[in-house]
Amino acid sequence: MTGFSTSADGTRIAFQREGNGPAIILVGSANQFRAFDTGTAEVARMLAENGFTAITFDRRGRGESMDTLPFDVDREVDDIRALLDVAGGSAALYGSSSGAVLCLWAAAVLPGATRLVLWEPPLDLESDGSENLAGLEERLAAGDREGAVAFFMRDMPRQWFEGAKNSPAWPTLLSIAHTLAYDAAVLEKAERGATLPGEWGSIAVPTIVLLGEETQPIFPPAADAIVGALPNASQRRIDARNHGWAPEVMAREITEFLTA
């Protein structure tokens, strides 16, 4: 079923719900939305087959969802709150990359979040995040969407950017480049050097941080810090690499964690 939920500020958030059972909301990362992200859609389909209600959605400013300015991280938390209502009041949260960090912000204030599955949260423990956000905002204000995408991807392998630029998806990536600042804001709010936000220490729900067997240097320290800060968290290496995964692998990991 496809529908719209209304966030606290009146923004309409497009979602898709499939399956019947305990609910899980899948929160995308930068550049992800339903029409563009076939991998997460496939995970949702598999979770529905495994007995869950899987909810995917377009984060604000992307796909069929509306946007309301100025952006604030708390507004994205409110979007998840509205989706929890769609789920019947409670749900597990799965977050990919920056979406995993958004899940942490949500779980710190939303009692309806029952479990967390976090895929490679990209927290830089040696940064306060402000440089990244400012660099994006500067380029976007100048209308340089390509420069914003390049800046956002500057610490990734160069071939990733070149591959994106030469792909049929490039016009779509440029069209949602402004939302990269939203993801940067989600991270900037959390990046306080080696100290994670104190609010996260109140997240007592079962939490697992997933890392690929072949991962990048930034991810293991962030996972260690999150596991150390949350009272009921663990981490696990899975068959994945290059900050990506096969849908069947992720669906299996989520299912095993939610049914343990």
CSV table of C-alpha atoms in Angstrom, one decimal, residues 57-188:
chain,number,residue,atom,x,y,z
A,57,PHE,CA,9.5,6.1,2.6
A,58,ASP,CA,10.9,9.1,0.8
A,59,ARG,CA,12.7,11.4,3.2
A,60,ARG,CA,11.6,15.0,3.0
A,61,GLY,CA,12.7,16.8,-0.2
A,62,ARG,CA,13.0,13.6,-2.2
A,63,GLY,CA,10.8,11.5,-4.4
A,64,GLU,CA,7.1,12.1,-3.7
A,65,SER,CA,7.6,13.6,-0.3
A,66,MET,CA,7.2,17.4,0.2
A,67,ASP,CA,9.7,19.7,1.9
A,68,THR,CA,9.4,22.6,4.3
A,69,LEU,CA,12.1,25.1,4.9
A,70,PRO,CA,14.2,25.8,6.9
A,71,PHE,CA,15.4,22.2,7.4
A,72,ASP,CA,15.9,21.0,10.9
A,73,VAL,CA,17.0,17.5,12.1
A,74,ASP,CA,14.1,17.5,14.5
A,75,ARG,CA,11.7,17.8,11.6
A,76,GLU,CA,13.0,14.5,10.2
A,77,VAL,CA,12.6,12.9,13.6
A,78,ASP,CA,9.0,14.1,13.4
A,79,ASP,CA,8.6,12.4,10.0
A,80,ILE,CA,9.6,9.1,11.7
A,81,ARG,CA,7.1,9.9,14.5
A,82,ALA,CA,4.4,10.2,11.9
A,83,LEU,CA,5.4,6.9,10.3
A,84,LEU,CA,5.3,5.2,13.7
A,85,ASP,CA,1.7,6.2,13.8
A,86,VAL,CA,1.2,4.5,10.4
A,87,ALA,CA,2.8,1.4,11.9
A,88,GLY,CA,0.3,1.4,14.8
A,89,GLY,CA,2.4,3.2,17.3
A,90,SER,CA,5.6,1.2,17.5
A,91,ALA,CA,8.2,-0.3,15.1
A,92,ALA,CA,11.8,-1.3,14.8
A,93,LEU,CA,14.0,1.1,12.8
A,94,TYR,CA,16.6,0.2,10.2
A,95,GLY,CA,18.9,3.0,9.1
A,96,SER,CA,21.5,3.0,6.3
A,97,SER,CA,24.6,5.2,6.7
A,98,SER,CA,23.4,8.7,7.6
A,99,GLY,CA,19.9,7.2,8.0
A,100,ALA,CA,21.4,5.2,10.8
A,101,VAL,CA,22.4,8.3,12.6
A,102,LEU,CA,18.9,9.8,12.0
A,103,CYS,CA,17.5,6.6,13.6
A,104,LEU,CA,19.6,7.3,16.7
A,105,TRP,CA,18.2,10.8,17.0
A,106,ALA,CA,14.7,9.4,16.6
A,107,ALA,CA,15.2,6.6,19.1
A,108,ALA,CA,16.4,9.0,21.7
A,109,VAL,CA,13.1,10.8,21.9
A,110,LEU,CA,10.5,8.4,20.4
A,111,PRO,CA,9.3,5.7,22.7
A,112,GLY,CA,7.7,3.8,19.8
A,113,ALA,CA,11.1,2.8,18.4
A,114,THR,CA,11.5,-0.8,19.6
A,115,ARG,CA,14.8,-2.0,18.1
A,116,LEU,CA,17.5,-0.5,16.0
A,117,VAL,CA,19.5,-2.0,13.1
A,118,LEU,CA,22.2,0.4,12.0
A,119,TRP,CA,24.2,0.0,8.9
A,120,GLU,CA,27.7,1.6,8.9
A,121,PRO,CA,26.9,5.0,10.6
A,122,PRO,CA,29.4,7.4,9.0
A,123,LEU,CA,30.4,9.4,12.1
A,124,ASP,CA,33.8,11.0,12.0
A,125,LEU,CA,35.0,11.0,15.6
A,126,GLU,CA,37.8,13.4,14.7
A,127,SER,CA,35.5,16.1,13.3
A,128,ASP,CA,32.7,18.4,14.6
A,129,GLY,CA,31.0,18.1,11.2
A,130,SER,CA,30.6,21.9,10.7
A,131,GLU,CA,33.2,22.1,7.9
A,132,ASN,CA,31.2,19.5,5.9
A,133,LEU,CA,27.9,21.2,6.4
A,134,ALA,CA,29.3,24.6,5.6
A,135,GLY,CA,31.0,23.4,2.4
A,136,LEU,CA,27.8,21.9,1.1
A,137,GLU,CA,25.7,25.0,2.0
A,138,GLU,CA,28.2,27.3,0.3
A,139,ARG,CA,28.1,25.3,-3.0
A,140,LEU,CA,24.3,24.9,-2.9
A,141,ALA,CA,23.8,28.6,-2.3
A,142,ALA,CA,25.9,29.3,-5.4
A,143,GLY,CA,23.8,26.9,-7.4
A,144,ASP,CA,26.7,24.5,-7.8
A,145,ARG,CA,24.9,21.1,-7.4
A,146,GLU,CA,27.6,19.1,-9.1
A,147,GLY,CA,30.2,20.7,-6.8
A,148,ALA,CA,28.0,19.9,-3.8
A,149,VAL,CA,27.8,16.2,-4.8
A,150,ALA,CA,31.6,16.1,-5.4
A,151,PHE,CA,32.2,17.8,-2.0
A,152,PHE,CA,29.9,15.3,-0.2
A,153,MET,CA,31.7,12.4,-1.8
A,154,ARG,CA,35.3,13.8,-1.5
A,155,ASP,CA,36.4,11.2,1.1
A,156,MET,CA,35.0,8.3,-0.9
A,157,PRO,CA,37.0,6.5,-3.6
A,158,ARG,CA,37.2,8.8,-6.6
A,159,GLN,CA,35.8,6.1,-8.9
A,160,TRP,CA,32.5,6.3,-7.0
A,161,PHE,CA,32.0,9.9,-8.0
A,162,GLU,CA,33.1,9.3,-11.6
A,163,GLY,CA,30.7,6.3,-11.8
A,164,ALA,CA,27.8,8.3,-10.5
A,165,LYS,CA,28.6,11.2,-12.9
A,166,ASN,CA,28.7,8.9,-15.9
A,167,SER,CA,25.6,6.9,-14.9
A,168,PRO,CA,22.0,7.5,-16.1
A,169,ALA,CA,21.1,8.4,-12.5
A,170,TRP,CA,23.3,11.6,-12.6
A,171,PRO,CA,20.4,14.0,-13.4
A,172,THR,CA,18.4,12.5,-10.5
A,173,LEU,CA,21.4,12.9,-8.1
A,174,LEU,CA,21.7,16.6,-9.1
A,175,SER,CA,17.9,17.1,-8.6
A,176,ILE,CA,18.1,16.1,-5.0
A,177,ALA,CA,21.6,17.5,-4.2
A,178,HIS,CA,20.1,20.1,-1.8
A,179,THR,CA,19.2,17.2,0.5
A,180,LEU,CA,22.8,16.3,1.0
A,181,ALA,CA,22.9,19.3,3.4
A,182,TYR,CA,20.1,17.6,5.3
A,183,ASP,CA,22.2,14.5,5.8
A,184,ALA,CA,25.2,16.6,6.7
A,185,ALA,CA,23.1,18.3,9.3
A,186,VAL,CA,22.1,15.0,10.8
A,187,LEU,CA,25.8,14.1,11.1
A,188,GLU,CA,26.9,17.5,12.2
